[in-house]
PDB file of C-alpha atoms in Angstrom:
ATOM      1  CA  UNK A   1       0.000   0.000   0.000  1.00 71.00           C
ATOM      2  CA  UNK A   2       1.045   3.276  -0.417  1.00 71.00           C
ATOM      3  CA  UNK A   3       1.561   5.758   2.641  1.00 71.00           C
ATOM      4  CA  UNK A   4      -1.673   7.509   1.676  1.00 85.00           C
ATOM      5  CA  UNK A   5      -3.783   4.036   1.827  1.00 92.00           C
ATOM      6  CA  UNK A   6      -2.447   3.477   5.330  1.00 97.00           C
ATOM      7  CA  UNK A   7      -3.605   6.930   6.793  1.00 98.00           C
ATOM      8  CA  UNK A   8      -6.174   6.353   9.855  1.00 98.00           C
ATOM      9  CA  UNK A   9      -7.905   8.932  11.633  1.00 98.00           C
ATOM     10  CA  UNK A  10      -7.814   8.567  15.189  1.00 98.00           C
ATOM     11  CA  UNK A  11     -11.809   9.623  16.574  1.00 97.00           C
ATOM     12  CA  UNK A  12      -9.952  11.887  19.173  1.00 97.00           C
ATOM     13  CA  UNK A  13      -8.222  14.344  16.736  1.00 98.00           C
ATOM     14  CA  UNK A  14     -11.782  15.351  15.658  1.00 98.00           C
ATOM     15  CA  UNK A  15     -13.080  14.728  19.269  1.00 96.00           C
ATOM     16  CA  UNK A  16     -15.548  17.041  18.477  1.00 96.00           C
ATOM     17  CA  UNK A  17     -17.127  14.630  15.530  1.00 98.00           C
ATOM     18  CA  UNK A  18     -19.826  11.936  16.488  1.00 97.00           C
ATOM     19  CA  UNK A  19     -18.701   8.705  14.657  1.00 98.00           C
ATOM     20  CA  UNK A  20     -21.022   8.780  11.930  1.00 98.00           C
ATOM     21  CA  UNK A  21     -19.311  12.602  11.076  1.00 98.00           C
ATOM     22  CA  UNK A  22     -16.193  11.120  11.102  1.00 98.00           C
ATOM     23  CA  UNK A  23     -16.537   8.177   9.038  1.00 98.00           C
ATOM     24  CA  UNK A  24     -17.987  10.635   6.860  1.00 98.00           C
ATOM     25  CA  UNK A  25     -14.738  12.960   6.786  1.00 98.00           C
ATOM     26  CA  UNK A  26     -13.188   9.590   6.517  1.00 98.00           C
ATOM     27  CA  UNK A  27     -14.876   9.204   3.383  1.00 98.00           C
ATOM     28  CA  UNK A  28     -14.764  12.785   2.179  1.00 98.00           C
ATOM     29  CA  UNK A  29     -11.057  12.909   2.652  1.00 98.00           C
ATOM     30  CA  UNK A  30     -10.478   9.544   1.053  1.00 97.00           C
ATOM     31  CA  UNK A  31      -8.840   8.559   4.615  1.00 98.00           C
ATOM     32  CA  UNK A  32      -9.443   4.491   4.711  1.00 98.00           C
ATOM     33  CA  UNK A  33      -9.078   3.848   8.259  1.00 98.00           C
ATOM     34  CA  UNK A  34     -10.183   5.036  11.571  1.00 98.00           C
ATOM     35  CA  UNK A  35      -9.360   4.444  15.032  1.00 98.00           C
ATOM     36  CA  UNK A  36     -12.245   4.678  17.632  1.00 98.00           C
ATOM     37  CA  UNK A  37     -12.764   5.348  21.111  1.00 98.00           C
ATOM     38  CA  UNK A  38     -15.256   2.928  22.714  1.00 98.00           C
ATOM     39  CA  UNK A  39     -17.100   6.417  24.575  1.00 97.00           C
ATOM     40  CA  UNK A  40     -18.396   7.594  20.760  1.00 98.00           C
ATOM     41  CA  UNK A  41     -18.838   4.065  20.068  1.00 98.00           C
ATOM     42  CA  UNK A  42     -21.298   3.132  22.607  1.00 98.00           C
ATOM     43  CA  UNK A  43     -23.329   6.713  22.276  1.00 97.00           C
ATOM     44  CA  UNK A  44     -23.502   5.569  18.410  1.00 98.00           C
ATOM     45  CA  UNK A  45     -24.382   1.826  18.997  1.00 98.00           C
ATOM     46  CA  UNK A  46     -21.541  -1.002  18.924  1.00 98.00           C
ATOM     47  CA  UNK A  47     -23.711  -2.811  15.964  1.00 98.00           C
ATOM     48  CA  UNK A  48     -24.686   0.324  14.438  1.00 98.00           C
ATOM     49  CA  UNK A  49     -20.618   1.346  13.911  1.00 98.00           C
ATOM     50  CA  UNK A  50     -19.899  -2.304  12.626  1.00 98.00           C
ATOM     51  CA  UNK A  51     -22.482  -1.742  10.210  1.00 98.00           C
ATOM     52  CA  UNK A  52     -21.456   1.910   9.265  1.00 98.00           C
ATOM     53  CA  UNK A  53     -17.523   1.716   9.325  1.00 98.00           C
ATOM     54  CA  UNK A  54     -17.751  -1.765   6.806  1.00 98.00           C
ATOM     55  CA  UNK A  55     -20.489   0.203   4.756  1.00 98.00           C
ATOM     56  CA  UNK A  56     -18.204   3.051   4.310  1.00 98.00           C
ATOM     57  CA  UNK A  57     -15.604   0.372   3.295  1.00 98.00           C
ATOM     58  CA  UNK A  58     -12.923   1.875   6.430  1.00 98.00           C
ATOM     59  CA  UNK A  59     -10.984  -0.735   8.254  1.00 98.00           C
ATOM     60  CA  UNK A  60     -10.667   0.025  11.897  1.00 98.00           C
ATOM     61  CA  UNK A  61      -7.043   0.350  12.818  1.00 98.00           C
ATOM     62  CA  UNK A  62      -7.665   0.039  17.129  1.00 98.00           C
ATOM     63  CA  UNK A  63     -10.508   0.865  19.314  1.00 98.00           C
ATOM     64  CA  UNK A  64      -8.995   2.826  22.680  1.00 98.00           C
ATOM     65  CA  UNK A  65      -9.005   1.910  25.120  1.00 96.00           C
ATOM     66  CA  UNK A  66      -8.837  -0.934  27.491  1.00 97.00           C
ATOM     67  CA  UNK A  67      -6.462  -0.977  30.371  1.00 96.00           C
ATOM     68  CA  UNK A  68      -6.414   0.623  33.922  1.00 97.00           C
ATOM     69  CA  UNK A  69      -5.007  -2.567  35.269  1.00 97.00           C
ATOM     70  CA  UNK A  70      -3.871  -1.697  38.584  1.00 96.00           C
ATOM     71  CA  UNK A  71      -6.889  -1.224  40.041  1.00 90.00           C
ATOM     72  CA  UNK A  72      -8.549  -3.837  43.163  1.00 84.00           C
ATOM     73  CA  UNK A  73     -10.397  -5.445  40.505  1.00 84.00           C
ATOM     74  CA  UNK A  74      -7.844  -5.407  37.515  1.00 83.00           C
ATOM     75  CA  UNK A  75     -10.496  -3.633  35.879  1.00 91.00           C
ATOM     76  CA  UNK A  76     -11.072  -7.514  34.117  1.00 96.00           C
ATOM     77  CA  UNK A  77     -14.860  -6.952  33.640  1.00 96.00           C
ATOM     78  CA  UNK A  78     -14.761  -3.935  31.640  1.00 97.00           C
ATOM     79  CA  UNK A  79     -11.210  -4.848  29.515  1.00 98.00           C
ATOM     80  CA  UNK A  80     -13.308  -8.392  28.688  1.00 98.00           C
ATOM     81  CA  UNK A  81     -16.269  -6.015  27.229  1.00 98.00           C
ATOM     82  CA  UNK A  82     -13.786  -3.801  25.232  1.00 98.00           C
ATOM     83  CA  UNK A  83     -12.091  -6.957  24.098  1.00 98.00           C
ATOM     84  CA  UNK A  84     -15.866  -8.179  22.742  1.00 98.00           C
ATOM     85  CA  UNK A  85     -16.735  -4.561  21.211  1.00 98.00           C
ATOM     86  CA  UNK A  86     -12.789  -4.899  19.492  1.00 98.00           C
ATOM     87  CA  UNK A  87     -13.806  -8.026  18.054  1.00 98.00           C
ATOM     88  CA  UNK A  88     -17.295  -6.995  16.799  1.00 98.00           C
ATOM     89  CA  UNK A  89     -15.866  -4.173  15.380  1.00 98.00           C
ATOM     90  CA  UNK A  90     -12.789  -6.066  13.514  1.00 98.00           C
ATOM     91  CA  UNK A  91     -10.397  -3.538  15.125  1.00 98.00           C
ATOM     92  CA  UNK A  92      -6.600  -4.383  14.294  1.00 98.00           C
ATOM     93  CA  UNK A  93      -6.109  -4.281  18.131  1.00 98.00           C
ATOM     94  CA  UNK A  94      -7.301  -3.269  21.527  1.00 98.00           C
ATOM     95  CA  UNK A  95      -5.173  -0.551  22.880  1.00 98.00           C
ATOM     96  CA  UNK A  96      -4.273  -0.691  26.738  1.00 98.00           C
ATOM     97  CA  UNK A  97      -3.102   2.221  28.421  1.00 98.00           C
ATOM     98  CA  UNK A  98      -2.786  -0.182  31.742  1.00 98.00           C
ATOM     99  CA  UNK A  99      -2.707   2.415  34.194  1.00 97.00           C
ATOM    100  CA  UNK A 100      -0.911   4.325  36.909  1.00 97.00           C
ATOM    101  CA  UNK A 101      -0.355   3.724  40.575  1.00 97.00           C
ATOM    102  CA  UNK A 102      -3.182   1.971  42.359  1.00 96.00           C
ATOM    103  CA  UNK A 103      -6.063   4.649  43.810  1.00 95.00           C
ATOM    104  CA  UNK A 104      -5.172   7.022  41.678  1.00 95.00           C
ATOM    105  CA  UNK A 105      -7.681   8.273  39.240  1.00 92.00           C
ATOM    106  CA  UNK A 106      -6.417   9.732  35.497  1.00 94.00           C
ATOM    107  CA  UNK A 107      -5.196  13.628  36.103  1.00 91.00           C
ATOM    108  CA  UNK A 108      -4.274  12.744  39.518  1.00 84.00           C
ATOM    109  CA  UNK A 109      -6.964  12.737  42.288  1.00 86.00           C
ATOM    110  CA  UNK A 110      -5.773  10.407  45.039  1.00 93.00           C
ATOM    111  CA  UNK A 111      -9.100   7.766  45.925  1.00 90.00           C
ATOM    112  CA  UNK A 112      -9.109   4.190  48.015  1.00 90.00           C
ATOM    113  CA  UNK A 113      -6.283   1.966  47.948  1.00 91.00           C
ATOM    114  CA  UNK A 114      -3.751   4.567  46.536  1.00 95.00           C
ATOM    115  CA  UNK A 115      -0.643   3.213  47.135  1.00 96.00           C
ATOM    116  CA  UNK A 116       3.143   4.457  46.428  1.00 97.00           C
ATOM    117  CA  UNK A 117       4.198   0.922  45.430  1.00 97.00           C
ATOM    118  CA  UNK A 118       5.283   1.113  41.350  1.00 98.00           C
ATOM    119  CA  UNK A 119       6.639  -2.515  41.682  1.00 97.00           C
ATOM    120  CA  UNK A 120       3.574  -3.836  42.501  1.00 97.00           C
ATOM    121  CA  UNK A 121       1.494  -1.934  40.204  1.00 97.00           C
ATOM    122  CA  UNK A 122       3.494  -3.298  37.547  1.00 97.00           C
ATOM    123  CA  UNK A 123       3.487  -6.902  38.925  1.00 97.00           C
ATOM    124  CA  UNK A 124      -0.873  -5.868  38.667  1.00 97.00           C
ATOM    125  CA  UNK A 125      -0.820  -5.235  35.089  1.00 98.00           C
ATOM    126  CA  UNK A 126       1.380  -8.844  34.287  1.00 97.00           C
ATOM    127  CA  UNK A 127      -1.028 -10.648  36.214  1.00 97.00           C
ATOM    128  CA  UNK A 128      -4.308  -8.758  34.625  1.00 97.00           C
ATOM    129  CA  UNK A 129      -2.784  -9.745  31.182  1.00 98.00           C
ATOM    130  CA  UNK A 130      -2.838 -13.475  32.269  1.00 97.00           C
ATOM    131  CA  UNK A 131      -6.222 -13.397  32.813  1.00 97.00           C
ATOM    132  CA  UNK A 132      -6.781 -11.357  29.446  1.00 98.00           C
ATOM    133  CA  UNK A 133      -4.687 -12.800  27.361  1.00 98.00           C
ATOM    134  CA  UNK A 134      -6.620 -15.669  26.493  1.00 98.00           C
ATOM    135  CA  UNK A 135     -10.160 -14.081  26.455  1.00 98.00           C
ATOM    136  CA  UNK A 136      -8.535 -11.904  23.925  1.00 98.00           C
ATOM    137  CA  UNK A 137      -7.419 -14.843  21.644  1.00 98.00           C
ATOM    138  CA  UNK A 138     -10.759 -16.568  21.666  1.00 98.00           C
ATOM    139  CA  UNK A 139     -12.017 -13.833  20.468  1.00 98.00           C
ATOM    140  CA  UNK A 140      -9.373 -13.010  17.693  1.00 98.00           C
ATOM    141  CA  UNK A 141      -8.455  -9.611  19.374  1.00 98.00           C
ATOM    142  CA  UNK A 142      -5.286  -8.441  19.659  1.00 98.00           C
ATOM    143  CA  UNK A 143      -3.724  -6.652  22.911  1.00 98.00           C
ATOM    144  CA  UNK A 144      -1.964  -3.703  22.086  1.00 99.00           C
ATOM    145  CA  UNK A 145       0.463  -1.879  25.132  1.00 99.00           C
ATOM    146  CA  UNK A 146       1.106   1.503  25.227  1.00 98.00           C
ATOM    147  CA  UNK A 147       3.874   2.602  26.835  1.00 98.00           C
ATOM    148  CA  UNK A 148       3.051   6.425  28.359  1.00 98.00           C
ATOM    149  CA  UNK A 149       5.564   9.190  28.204  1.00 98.00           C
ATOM    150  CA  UNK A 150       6.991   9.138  32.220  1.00 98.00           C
ATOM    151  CA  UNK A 151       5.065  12.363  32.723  1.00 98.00           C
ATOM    152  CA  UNK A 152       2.087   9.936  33.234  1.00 98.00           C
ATOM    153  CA  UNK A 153       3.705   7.410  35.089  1.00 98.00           C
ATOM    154  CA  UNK A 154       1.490   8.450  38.083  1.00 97.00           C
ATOM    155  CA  UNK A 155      -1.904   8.635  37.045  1.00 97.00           C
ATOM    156  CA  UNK A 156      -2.187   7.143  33.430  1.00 97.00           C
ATOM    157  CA  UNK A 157       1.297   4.090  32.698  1.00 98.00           C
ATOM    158  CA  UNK A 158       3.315   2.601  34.661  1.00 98.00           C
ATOM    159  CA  UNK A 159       4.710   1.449  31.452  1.00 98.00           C
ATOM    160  CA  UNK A 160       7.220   4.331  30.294  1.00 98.00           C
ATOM    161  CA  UNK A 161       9.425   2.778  27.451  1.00 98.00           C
ATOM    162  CA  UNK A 162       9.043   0.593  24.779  1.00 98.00           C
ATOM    163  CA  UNK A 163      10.945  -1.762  26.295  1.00 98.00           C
ATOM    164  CA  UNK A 164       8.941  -2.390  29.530  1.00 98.00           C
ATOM    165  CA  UNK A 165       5.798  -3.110  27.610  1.00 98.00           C
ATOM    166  CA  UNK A 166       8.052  -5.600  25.032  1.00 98.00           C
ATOM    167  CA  UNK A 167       9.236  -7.442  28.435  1.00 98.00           C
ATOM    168  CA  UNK A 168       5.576  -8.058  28.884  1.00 98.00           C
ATOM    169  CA  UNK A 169       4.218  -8.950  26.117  1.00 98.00           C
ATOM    170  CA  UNK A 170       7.769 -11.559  25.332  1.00 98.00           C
ATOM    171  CA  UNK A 171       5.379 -14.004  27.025  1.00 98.00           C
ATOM    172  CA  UNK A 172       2.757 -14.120  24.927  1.00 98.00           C
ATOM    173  CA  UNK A 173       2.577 -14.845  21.182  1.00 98.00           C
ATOM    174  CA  UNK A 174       3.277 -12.025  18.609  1.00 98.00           C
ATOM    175  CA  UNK A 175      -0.484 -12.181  17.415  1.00 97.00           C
ATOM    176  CA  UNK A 176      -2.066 -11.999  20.794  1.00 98.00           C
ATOM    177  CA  UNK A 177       0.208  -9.482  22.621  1.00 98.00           C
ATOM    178  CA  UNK A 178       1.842  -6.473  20.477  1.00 98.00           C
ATOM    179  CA  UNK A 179       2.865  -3.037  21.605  1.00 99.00           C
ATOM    180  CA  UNK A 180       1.927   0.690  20.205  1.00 99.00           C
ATOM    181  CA  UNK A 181       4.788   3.193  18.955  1.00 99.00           C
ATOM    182  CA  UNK A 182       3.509   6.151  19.910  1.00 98.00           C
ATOM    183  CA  UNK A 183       5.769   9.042  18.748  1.00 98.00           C
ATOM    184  CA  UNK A 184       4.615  11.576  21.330  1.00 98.00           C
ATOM    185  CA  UNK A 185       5.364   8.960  23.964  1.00 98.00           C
ATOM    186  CA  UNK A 186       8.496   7.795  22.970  1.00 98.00           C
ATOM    187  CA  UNK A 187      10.010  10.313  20.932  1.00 98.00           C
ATOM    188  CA  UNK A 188      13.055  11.185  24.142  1.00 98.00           C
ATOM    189  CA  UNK A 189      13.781   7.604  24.585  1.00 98.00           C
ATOM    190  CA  UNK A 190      17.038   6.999  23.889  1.00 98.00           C
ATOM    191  CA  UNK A 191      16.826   3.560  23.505  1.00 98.00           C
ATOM    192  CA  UNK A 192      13.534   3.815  21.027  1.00 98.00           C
ATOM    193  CA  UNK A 193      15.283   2.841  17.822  1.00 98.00           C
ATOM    194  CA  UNK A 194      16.699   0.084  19.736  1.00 98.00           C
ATOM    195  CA  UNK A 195      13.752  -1.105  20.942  1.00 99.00           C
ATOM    196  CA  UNK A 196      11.828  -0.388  17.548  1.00 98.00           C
ATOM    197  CA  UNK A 197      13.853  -3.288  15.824  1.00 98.00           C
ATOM    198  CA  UNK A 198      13.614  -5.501  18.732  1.00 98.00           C
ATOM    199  CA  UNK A 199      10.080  -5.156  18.435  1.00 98.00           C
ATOM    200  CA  UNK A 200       9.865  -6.354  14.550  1.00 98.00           C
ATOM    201  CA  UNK A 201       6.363  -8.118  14.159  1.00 98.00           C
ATOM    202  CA  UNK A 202       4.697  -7.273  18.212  1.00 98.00           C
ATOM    203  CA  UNK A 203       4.241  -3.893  16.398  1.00 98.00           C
ATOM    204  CA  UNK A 204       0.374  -3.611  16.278  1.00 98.00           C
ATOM    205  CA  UNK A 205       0.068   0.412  16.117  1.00 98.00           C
ATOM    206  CA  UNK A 206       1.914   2.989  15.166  1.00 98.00           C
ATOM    207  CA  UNK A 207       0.530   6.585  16.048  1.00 98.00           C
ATOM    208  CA  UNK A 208       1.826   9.618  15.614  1.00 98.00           C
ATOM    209  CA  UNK A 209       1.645  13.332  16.583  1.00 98.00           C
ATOM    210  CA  UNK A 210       3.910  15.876  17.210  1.00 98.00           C
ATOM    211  CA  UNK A 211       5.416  17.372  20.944  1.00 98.00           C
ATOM    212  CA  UNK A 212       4.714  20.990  21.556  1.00 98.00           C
ATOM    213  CA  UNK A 213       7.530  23.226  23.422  1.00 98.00           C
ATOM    214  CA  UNK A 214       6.084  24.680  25.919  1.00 97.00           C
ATOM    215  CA  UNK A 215       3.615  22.118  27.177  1.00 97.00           C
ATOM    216  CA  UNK A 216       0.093  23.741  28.128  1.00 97.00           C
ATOM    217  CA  UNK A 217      -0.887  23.249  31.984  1.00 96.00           C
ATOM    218  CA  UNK A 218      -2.692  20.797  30.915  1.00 96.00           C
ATOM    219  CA  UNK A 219      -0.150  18.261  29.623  1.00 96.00           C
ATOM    220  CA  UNK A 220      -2.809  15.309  28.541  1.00 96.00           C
ATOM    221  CA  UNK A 221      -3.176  18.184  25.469  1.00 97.00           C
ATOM    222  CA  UNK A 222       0.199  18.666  24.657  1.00 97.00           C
ATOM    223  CA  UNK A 223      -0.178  17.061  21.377  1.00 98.00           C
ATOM    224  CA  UNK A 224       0.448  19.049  17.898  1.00 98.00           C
ATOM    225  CA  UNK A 225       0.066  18.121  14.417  1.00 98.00           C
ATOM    226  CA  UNK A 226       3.111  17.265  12.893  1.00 98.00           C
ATOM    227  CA  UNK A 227       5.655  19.723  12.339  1.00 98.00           C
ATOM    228  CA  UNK A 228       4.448  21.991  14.802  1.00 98.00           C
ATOM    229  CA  UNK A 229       6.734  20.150  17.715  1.00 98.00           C
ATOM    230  CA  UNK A 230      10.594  18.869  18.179  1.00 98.00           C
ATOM    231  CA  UNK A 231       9.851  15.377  17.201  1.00 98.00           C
ATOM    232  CA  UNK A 232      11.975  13.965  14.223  1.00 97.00           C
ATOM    233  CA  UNK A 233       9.149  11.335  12.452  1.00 98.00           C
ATOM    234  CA  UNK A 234      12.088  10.786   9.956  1.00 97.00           C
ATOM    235  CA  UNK A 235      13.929   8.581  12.240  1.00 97.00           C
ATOM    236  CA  UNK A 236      11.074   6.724  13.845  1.00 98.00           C
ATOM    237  CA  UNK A 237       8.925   5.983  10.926  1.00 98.00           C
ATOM    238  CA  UNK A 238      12.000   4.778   9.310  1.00 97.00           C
ATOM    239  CA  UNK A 239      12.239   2.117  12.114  1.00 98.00           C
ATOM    240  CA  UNK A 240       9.589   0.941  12.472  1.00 98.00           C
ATOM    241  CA  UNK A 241       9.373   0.368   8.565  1.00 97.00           C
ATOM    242  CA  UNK A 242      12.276  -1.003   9.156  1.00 98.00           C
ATOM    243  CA  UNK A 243      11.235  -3.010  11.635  1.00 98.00           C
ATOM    244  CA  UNK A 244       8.854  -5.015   9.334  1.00 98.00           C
ATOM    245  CA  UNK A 245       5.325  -2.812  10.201  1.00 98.00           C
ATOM    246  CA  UNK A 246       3.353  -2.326   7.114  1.00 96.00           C
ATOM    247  CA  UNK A 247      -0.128  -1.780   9.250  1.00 97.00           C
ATOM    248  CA  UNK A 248      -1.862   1.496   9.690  1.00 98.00           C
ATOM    249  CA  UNK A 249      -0.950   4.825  10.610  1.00 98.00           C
ATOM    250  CA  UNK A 250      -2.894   6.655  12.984  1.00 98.00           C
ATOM    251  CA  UNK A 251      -2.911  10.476  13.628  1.00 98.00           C
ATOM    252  CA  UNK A 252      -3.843  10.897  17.146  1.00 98.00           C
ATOM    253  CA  UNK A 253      -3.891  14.423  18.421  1.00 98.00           C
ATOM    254  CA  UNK A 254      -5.183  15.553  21.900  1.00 98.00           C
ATOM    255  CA  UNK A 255      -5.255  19.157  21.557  1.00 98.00           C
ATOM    256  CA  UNK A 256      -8.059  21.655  22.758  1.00 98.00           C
ATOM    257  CA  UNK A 257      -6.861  24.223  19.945  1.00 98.00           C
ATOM    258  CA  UNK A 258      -7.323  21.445  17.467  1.00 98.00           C
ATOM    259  CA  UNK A 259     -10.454  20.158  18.762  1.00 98.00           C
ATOM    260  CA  UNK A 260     -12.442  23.466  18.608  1.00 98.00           C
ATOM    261  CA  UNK A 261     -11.225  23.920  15.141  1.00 98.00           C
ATOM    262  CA  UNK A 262     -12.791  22.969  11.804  1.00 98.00           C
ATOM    263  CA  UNK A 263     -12.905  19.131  11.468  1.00 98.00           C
ATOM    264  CA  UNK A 264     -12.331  19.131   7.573  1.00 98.00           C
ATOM    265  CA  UNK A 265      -9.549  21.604   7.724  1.00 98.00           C
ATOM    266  CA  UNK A 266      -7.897  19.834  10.326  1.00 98.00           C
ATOM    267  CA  UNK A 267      -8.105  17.076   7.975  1.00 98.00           C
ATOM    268  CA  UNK A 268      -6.698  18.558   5.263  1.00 98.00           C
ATOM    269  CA  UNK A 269      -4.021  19.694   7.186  1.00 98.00           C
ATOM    270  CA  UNK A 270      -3.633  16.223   8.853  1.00 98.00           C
ATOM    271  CA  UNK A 271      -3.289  14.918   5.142  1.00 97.00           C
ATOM    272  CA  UNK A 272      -0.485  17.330   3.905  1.00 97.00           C
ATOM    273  CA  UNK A 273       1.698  17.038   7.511  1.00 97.00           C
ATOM    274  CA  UNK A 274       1.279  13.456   7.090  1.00 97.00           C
ATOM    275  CA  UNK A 275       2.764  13.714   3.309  1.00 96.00           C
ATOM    276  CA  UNK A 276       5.294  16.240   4.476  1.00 96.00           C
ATOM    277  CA  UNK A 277       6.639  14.038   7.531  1.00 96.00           C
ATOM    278  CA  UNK A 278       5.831  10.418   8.133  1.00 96.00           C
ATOM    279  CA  UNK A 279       5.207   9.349   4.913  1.00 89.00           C
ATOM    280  CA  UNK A 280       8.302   9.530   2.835  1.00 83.00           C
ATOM    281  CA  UNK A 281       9.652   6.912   5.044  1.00 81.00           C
ATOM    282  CA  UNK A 282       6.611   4.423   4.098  1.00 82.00           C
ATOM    283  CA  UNK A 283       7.461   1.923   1.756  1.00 66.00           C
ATOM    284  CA  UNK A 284       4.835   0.533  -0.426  1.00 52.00           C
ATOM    285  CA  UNK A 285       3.927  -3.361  -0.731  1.00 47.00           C
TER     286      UNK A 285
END
């Protein structure tokens, strides 16, 4: 395929857009994939976006998100439903963002159970996935981990490099247990290209957005389309071509700037940033 054919919206860079308006930008824009978020999903109907994302001939490149494994609970009830909505919705892959310490909610409120104890949060999220792991592949659903840039560490990952979510998923197979690149997450690694080509074939995603200098106050929307950040694309796309990943390629842009903008021109612009600086590193076939 060529790098325009692998171009998926992420739902969230239009947050603004219902999922039947963005399958139809999808289709305006001649962009063949989207990733969902299960929150748009369930407003619109789970069998009502099967029906309108194959109708409008789209593959679905992930559904976010699962995860939040370091809960009491593991949060097993609710990853087992997103696993079942993946599946219904032939998504490439479930996305887990697994979670950060336990009792502490996403943008850092501190509830019940919270707990200073990263070791054992990250011992939680091994044990959820043994639990998940094979409801996943009964279901033909792939588990995708996403390590979080450290900044979330807290609240959001306790998976900060690529290579702490590979060491987790080494005990699964490739097609049940992959890993996202996410260049706004791992863009300061200094071991990412490394870990890139150890990764080869647990790639399941690869997203990408650029990281804005200054951050807002708000860091969760620190996101930029590409070119308006520090991140070099060049060098990551390039690995993980390299490293053998010929799926799709999501734009994924929390940003409130963004989201109160135009949908279509954000688009448009998504579509020339995208030629400008991921995709001259996509190879075709």
């Amino acid at each position: 395929m060529t790098a325009i054919e692998r171009l998926s919206l992420n739902q969230w860079t239009t947050r603004r857009w219902s999922v039947r308006e963005a399958v139809d930008g999808c289709v305006r824009h001649e962009i063949p994939a989207i990733g969902l978020w299960r929150e748009a999903v369930a407003e619109h109907g789970l069998a009502e976006t099967a029906t309108l994302v194959t109708d409008a001939g789209l593959r679905v490149s992930s559904l976010c998100r699962g995860g939040f494994l370091t809960g009491p609970d593991r949060g097993l009830d609710d990853n087992r439903a997103a696993i079942d909505e993946a599946a219904a919705l032939g998504a490439a892959c479930l996305v887990l963002v697994v979670g950060g310490l336990p009792g502490m909610a996403p943008g850092g409120a501190r509830g019940p159970g919270f707990s200073r104890d990263l070791a054992d949060a990250r011992a939680r999220v091994a044990d959820a996935l043994t639990a998940l792991v094979p409801y996943a592949a009964e279901r033909g659903v792939r588990l995708a981990l996403e390590p979080l840039h450290p900044m979330y560490c807290a609240d959001r990952a306790v998976l900060s490099t690529l290579a702490q979510a590979l060491d987790l998923a080494e005990p699964y197979p490739t097609a049940q247990v992959g890993v996202v690149v996410d260049t706004f997450h791992l863009w300061w690694d200094p071991e990412v290209l490394t870990q890139i080509e150890r990764a080869g074939d647990r790639i399941a995603s690869y997203q990408v957005s650029d990281f804005l200098v200054p951050l807002p106050a708000d860091t969760l929307l620190g996101r930029g389309m590409m070119g308006d950040g520090v991140i070099d694309f060049h060098s990551l796309t390039a690995g993980v071509e390299a490293a053998g990943y010929r799926g799709d390629i999501e734009v994924e842009i929390f940003n409130a700037d963004i989201w109160t903008a135009d949908p279509d021109h954000v688009l448009s612009t998504m579509k020339r940033r995208f030629a400008r600086y991921v995709s001259g590193c996509v190879e075709s076939g």
